[in-house]
Short mmCIF file of C-alpha atoms in Angstrom, two decimals:
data_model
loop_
_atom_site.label_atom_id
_atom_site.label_comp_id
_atom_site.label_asym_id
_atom_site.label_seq_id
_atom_site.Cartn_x
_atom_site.Cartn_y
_atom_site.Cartn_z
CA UNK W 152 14.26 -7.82 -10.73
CA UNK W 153 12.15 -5.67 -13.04
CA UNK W 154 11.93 -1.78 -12.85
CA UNK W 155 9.87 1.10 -13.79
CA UNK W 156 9.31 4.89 -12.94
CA UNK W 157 7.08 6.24 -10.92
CA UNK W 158 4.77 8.18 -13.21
CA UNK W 159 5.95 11.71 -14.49
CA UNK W 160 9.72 11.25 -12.73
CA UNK W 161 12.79 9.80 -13.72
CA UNK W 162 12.65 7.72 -10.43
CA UNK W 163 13.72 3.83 -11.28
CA UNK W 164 11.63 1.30 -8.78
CA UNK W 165 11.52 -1.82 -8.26
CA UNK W 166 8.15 -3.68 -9.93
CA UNK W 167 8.29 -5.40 -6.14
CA UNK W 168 7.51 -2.98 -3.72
CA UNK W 169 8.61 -4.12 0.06
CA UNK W 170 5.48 -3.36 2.36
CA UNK W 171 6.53 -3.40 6.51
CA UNK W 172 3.44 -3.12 8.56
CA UNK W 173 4.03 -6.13 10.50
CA UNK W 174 7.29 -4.70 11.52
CA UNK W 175 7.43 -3.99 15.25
CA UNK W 176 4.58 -6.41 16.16
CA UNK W 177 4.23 -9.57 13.93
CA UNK W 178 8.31 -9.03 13.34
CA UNK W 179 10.92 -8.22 15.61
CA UNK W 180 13.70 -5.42 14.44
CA UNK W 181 15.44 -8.04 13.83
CA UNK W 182 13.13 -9.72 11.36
CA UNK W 183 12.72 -6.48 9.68
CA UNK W 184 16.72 -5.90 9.10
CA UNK W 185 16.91 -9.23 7.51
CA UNK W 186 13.65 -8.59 5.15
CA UNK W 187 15.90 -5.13 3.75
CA UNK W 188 18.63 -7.07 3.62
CA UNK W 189 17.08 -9.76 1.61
CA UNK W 190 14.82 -7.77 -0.50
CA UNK W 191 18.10 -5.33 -1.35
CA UNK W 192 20.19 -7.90 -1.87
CA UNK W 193 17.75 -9.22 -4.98
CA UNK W 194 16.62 -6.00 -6.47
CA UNK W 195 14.36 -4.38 -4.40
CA UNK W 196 14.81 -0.67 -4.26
CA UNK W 197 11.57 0.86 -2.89
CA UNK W 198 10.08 0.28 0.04
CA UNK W 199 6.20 1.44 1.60
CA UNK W 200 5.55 2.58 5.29
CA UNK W 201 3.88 4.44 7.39
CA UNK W 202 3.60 6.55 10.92
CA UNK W 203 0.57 4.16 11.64
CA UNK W 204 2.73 0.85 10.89
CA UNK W 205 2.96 -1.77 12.91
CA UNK W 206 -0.80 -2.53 12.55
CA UNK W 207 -2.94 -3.02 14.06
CA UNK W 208 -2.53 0.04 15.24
CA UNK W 209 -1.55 0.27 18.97
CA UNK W 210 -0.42 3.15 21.07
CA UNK W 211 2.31 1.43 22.47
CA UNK W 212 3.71 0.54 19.13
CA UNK W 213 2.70 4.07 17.32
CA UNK W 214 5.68 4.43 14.75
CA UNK W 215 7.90 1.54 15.52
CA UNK W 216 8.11 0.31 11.84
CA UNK W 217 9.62 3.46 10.69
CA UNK W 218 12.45 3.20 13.31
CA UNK W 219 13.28 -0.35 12.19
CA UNK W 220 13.70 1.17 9.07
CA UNK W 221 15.64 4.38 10.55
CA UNK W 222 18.02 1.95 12.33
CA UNK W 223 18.87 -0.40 8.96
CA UNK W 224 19.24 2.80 7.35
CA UNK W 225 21.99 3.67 9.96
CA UNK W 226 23.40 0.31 10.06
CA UNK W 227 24.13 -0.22 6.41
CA UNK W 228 24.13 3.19 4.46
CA UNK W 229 21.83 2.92 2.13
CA UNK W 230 19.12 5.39 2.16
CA UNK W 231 20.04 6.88 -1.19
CA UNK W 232 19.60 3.14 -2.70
CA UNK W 233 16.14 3.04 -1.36
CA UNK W 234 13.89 4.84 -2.61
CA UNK W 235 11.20 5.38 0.30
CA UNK W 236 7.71 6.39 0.59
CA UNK W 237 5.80 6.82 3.71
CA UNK W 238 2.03 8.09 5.06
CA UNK W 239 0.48 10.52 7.12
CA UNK W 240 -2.41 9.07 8.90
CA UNK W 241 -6.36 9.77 8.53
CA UNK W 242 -8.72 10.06 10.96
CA UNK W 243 -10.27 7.47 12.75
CA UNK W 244 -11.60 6.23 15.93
CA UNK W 245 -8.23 3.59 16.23
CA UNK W 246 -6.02 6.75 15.23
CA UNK W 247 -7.21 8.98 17.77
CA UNK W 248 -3.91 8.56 19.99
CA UNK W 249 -1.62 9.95 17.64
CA UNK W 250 -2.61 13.32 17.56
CA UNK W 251 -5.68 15.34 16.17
CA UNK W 252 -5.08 13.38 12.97
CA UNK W 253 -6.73 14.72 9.72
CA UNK W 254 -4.32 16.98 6.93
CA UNK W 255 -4.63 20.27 8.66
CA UNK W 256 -1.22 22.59 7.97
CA UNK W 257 0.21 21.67 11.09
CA UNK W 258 -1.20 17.77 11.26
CA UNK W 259 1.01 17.61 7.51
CA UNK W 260 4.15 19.29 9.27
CA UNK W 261 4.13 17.70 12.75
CA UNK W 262 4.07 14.59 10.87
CA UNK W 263 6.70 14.65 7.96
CA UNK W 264 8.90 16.08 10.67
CA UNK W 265 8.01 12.97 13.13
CA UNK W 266 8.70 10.22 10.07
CA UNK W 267 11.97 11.88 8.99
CA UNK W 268 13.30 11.82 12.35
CA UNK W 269 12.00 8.27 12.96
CA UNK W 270 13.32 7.05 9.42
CA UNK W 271 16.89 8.79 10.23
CA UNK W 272 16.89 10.90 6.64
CA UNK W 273 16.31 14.32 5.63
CA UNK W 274 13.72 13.42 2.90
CA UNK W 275 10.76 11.15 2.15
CA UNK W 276 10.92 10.48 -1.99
CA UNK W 277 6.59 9.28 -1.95
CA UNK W 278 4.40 10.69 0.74
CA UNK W 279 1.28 9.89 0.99
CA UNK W 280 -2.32 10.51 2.30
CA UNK W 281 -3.54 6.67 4.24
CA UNK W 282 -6.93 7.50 3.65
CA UNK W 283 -9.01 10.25 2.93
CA UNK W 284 -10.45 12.76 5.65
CA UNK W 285 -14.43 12.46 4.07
CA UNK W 286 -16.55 9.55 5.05
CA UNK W 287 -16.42 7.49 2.42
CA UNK W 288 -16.10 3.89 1.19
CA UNK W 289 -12.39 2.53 2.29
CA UNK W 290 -11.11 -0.14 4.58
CA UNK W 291 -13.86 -2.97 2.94
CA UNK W 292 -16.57 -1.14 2.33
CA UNK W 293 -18.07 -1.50 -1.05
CA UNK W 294 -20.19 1.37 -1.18
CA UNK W 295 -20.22 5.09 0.08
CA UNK W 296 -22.81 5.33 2.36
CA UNK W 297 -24.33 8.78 1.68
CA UNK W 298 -26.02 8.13 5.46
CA UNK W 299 -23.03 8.77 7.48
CA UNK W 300 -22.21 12.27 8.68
CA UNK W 301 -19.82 13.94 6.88
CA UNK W 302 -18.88 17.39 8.63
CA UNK W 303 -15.50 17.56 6.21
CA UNK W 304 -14.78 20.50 4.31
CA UNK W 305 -13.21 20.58 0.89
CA UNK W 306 -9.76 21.53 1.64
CA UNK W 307 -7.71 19.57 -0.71
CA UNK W 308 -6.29 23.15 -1.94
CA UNK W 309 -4.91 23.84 1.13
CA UNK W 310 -3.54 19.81 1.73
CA UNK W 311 -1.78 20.85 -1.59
CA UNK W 312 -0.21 23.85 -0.83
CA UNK W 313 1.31 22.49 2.41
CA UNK W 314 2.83 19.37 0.34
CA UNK W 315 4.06 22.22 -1.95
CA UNK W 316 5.52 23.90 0.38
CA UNK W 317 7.33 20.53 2.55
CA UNK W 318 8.64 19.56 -1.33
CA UNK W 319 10.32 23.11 -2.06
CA UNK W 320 11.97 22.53 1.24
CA UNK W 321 13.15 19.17 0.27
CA UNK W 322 11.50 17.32 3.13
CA UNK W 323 9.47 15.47 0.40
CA UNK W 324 10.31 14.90 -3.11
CA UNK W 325 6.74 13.69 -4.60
CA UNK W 326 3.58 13.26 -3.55
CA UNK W 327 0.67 10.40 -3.77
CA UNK W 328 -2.87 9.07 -2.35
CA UNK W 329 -3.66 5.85 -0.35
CA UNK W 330 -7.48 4.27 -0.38
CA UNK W 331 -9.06 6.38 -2.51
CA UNK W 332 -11.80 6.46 -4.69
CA UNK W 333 -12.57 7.91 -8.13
CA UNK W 334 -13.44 10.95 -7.35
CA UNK W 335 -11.20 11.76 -4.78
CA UNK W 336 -8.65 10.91 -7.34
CA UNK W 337 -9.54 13.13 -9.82
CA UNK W 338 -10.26 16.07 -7.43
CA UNK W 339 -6.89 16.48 -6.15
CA UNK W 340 -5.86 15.48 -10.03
CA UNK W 341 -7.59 18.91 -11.25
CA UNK W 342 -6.95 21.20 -8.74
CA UNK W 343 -2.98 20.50 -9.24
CA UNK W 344 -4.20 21.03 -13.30
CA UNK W 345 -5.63 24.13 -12.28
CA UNK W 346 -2.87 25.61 -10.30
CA UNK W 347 0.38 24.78 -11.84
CA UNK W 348 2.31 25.83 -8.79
CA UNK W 349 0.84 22.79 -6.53
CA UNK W 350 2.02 19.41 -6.74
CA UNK W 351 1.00 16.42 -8.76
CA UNK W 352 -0.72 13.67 -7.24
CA UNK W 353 1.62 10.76 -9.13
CA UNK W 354 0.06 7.17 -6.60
CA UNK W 355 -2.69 5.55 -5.13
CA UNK W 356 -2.14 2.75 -3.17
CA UNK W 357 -5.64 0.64 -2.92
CA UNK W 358 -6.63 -2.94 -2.39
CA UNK W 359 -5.86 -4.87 -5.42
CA UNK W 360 -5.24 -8.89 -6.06
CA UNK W 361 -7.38 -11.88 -7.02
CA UNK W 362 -9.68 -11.24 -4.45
CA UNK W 363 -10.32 -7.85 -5.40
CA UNK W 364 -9.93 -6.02 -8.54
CA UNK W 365 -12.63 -3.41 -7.88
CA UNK W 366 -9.95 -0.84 -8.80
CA UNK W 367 -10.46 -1.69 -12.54
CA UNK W 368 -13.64 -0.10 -12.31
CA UNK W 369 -13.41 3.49 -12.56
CA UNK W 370 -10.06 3.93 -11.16
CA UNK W 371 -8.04 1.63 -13.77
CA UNK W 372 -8.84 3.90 -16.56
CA UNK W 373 -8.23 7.02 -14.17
CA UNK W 374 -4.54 5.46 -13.85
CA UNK W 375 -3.71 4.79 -17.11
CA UNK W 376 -5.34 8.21 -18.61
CA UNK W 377 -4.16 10.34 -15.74
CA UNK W 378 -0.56 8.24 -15.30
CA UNK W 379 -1.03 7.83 -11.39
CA UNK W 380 0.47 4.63 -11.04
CA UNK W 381 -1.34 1.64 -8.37
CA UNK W 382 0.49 0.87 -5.78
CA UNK W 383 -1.26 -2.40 -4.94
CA UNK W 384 -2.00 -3.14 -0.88
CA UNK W 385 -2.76 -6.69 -0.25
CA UNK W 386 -2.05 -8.66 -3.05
CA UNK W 387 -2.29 -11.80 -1.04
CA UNK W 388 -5.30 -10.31 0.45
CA UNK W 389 -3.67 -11.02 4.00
CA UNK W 390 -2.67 -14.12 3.62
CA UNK W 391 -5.24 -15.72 2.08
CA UNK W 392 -4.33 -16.23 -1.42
CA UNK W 393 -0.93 -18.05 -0.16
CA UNK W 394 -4.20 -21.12 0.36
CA UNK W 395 -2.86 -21.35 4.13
CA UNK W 396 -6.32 -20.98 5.02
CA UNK W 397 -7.96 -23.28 3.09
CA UNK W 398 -10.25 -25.83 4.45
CA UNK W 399 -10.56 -24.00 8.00
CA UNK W 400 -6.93 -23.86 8.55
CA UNK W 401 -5.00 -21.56 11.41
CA UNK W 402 -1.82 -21.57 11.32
CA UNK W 403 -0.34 -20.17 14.74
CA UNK W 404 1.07 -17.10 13.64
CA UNK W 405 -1.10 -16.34 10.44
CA UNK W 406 -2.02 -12.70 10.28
CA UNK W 407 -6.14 -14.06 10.65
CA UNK W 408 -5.04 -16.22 13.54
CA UNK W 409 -4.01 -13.34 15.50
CA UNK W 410 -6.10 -10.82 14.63
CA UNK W 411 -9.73 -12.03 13.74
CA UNK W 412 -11.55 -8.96 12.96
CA UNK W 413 -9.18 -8.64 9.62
CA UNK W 414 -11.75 -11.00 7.75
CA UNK W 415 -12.23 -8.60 4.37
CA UNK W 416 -10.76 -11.12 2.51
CA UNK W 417 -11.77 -14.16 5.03
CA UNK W 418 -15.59 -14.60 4.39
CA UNK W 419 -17.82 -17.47 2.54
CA UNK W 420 -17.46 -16.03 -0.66
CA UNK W 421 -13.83 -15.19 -1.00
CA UNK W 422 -12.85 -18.80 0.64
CA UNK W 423 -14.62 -20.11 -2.32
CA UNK W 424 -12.95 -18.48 -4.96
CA UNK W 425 -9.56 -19.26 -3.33
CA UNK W 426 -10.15 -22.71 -3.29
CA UNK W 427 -10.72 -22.19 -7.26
CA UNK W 428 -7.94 -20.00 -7.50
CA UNK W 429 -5.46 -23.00 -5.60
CA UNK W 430 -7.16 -25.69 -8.12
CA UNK W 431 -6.17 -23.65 -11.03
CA UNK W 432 -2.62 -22.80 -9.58
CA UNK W 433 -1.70 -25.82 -9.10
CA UNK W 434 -3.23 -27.33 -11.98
CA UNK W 435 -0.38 -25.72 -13.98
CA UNK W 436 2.49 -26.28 -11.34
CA UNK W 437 2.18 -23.29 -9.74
CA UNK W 438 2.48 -22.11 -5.99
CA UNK W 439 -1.21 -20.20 -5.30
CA UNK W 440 0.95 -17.32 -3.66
CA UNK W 441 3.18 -16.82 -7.22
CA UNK W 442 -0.08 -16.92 -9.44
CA UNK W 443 -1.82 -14.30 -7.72
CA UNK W 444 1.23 -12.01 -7.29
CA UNK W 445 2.16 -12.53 -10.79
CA UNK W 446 -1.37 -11.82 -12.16
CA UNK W 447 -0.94 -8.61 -10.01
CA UNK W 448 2.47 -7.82 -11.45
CA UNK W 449 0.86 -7.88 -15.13
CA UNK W 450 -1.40 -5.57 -14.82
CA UNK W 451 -0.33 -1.86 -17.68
CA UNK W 452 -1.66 0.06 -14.06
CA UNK W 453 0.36 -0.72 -11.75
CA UNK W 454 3.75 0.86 -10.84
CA UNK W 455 5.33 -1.47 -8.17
CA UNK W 456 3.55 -4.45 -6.22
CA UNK W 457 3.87 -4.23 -2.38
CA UNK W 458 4.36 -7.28 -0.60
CA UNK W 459 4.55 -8.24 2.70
CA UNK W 460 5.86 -11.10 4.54
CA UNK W 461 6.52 -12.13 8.50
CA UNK W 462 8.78 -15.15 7.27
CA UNK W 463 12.33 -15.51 4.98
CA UNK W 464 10.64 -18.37 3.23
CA UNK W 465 7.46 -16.06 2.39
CA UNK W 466 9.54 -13.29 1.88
CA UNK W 467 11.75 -15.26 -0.56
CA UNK W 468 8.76 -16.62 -2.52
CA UNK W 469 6.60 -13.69 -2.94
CA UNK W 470 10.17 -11.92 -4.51
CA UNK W 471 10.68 -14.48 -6.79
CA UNK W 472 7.07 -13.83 -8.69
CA UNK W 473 8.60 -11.31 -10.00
CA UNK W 474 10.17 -13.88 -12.59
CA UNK W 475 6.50 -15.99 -12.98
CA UNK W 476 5.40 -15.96 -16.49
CA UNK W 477 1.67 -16.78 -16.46
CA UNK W 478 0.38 -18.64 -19.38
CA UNK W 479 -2.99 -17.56 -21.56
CA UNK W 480 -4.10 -20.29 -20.56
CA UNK W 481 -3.53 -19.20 -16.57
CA UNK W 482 -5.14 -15.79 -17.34
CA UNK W 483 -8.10 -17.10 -19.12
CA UNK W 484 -8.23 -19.30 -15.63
CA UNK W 485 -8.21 -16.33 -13.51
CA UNK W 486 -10.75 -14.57 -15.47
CA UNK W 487 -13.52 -17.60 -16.13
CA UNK W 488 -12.86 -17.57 -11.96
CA UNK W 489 -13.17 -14.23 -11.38
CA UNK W 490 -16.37 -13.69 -13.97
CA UNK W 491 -18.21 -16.42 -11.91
CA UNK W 492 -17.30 -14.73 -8.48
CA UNK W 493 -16.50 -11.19 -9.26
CA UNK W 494 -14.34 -9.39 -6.07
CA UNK W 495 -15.84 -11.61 -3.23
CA UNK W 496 -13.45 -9.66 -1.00
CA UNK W 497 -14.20 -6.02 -0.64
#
């Protein structure tokens, strides 16, 4: 395994990030104690939640991931091996069960204190916002649509000052932001310049793989100028850049399959440059799955790749791209592919 920090700390993590939002629905409890056993056993050493997780998101199933993880925790000991980070959920129509979701004080509070006791620990070492309260363009939507309502209020100095105040009581070390966009990034960025005393956005986790690098515009150079490392969601863009798709393929218990309405990274355009992408993998000998998480794993902005898996033998492989060298001439591939069909996925 390969490590680095998470930006500004002396935290050491894991450049493979273990994601778990199939936990609870796609995998049994189980499944999910064999994953941390597996992905501990070769290195891992941070893993990514949420409250929201398993999705999609079902009332029955509101928080069952984090008490897989609670439970492993108990079983085997480890939670000061793991470093763990967690979310608080946005608002949404699909979120609307949960509570009156949205980063009021008490939204923040009532849900740190839910995850902790869920996850069976005191503290959460990354917590983070899912998405942002404003309308704007997240979840695969390319642009922000300055049509939609917006009736949000800037508030991000008070969503500030109650992380401050959760990390001076040690309920969460550090803090970090989930599907955001440039200048949501910034803006919590400067108001933490501003006022010394509130805490440093140090993450974003957004969408990031073959299928969609829009985070290198704008937000790349935010990263690397700002050091707020990517946490990259998706970099098998559900399933699809594994080529188990390919040429109108479903397997049984592919994530698609079961859930057809997850199709960002499923239409015309991005089937096409998958097919491309599979040509060129295997081309030089390479799995499809390996490329495209290695390509990720390359990249100066991001801090640790989260993958998922709902099988051992996916599991195992997407682990093992961690020790994938790709070529010049595999990344001169990727980017004569990715210049003809630039992010088909949004």
């Amino acid at each position: 395994m390969k490590y680095t920090r998470l930006p500004n700390t002396s935290i050491r993590v894991s450049k493979i990030c273990l994601g778990t939002m199939t936990w609870g629905r796609q995998n049994s409890e189980e499944e999910g104690h064999e994953q941390m056993d597996y992905a501990f056993e070769q290195g891992v050493n941070f893993f990514d939640t949420a409250e929201l997780y398993p999705v999609p998101a079902k009332k029955e199933l509101y928080a069952v991931t984090e008490e897989i993880i609670g439970t492993w925790f108990k079983k085997t000991g480890n939670r000061d091996k793991i470093v763990l980070a967690s979310k608080i959920t946005g608002p949404a129509d699909f979120t609307k069960f949960i509570r009156t979701t949205g980063f009021s004080k008490d939204s923040i509070i009532t849900a740190v204190e839910g995850s902790l006791k869920r996850l069976q620990t005191d503290y959460i070492d990354l917590y983070q916002l899912h998405w942002p309260e404003r309308n704007t363009n997240y979840f695969g939507q390319r642009g922000y649509n300055t049509s939609m309502p917006d009736f949000w209020e800037d508030n991000i100095h008070q969503v500030l000052e109650t992380l401050r105040d959760l990390v001076q009581e040690g309920k969460i070390r550090h803090v970090g932001l989930s599907n955001e966009t440039p200048w949501g990034a910034m803006r919590f960025l400067e108001e933490a310049k501003v006022h010394q005393n509130l805490p440093r956005m140090l993450t974003i986790q957004n969408p990031y793989s073959l299928l969609n690098r829009l985070f290198e515009v704008g937000l790349s150079e935010i990263s690397i100028r700002e050091k707020i490392g990517l946490l990259p969601y998706s970099p098998l863009g559900f399933g699809v850049l594994s080529g188990k798709y390919l040429g109108g393929q479903k397997p049984r218990k592919g994530r698609i399959t079961l859930f057809p309405n997850y199709n960002r990274y499923s239409g015309e355009n991005a089937m096409a440059a998958t097919q491309k992408y599979f040509d060129l993998a295997q081309s030089h000998g390479l799995s499809l799955a390996q490329m495209a998480l290695a390509f990720v794993n390359t990249r100066t902005f991001v801090t640790s790749n989260i993958i998922g898996a709902t099988t051992m033998e996916q599991l195992k492989e997407n682990i093992d791209s961690i020790n994938v060298e790709l070529s010049g001439e595999v990344l001169e591939g990727i980017e004569s592919i990715h210049n003809a069909t630039p992010n088909p996925a949004p």
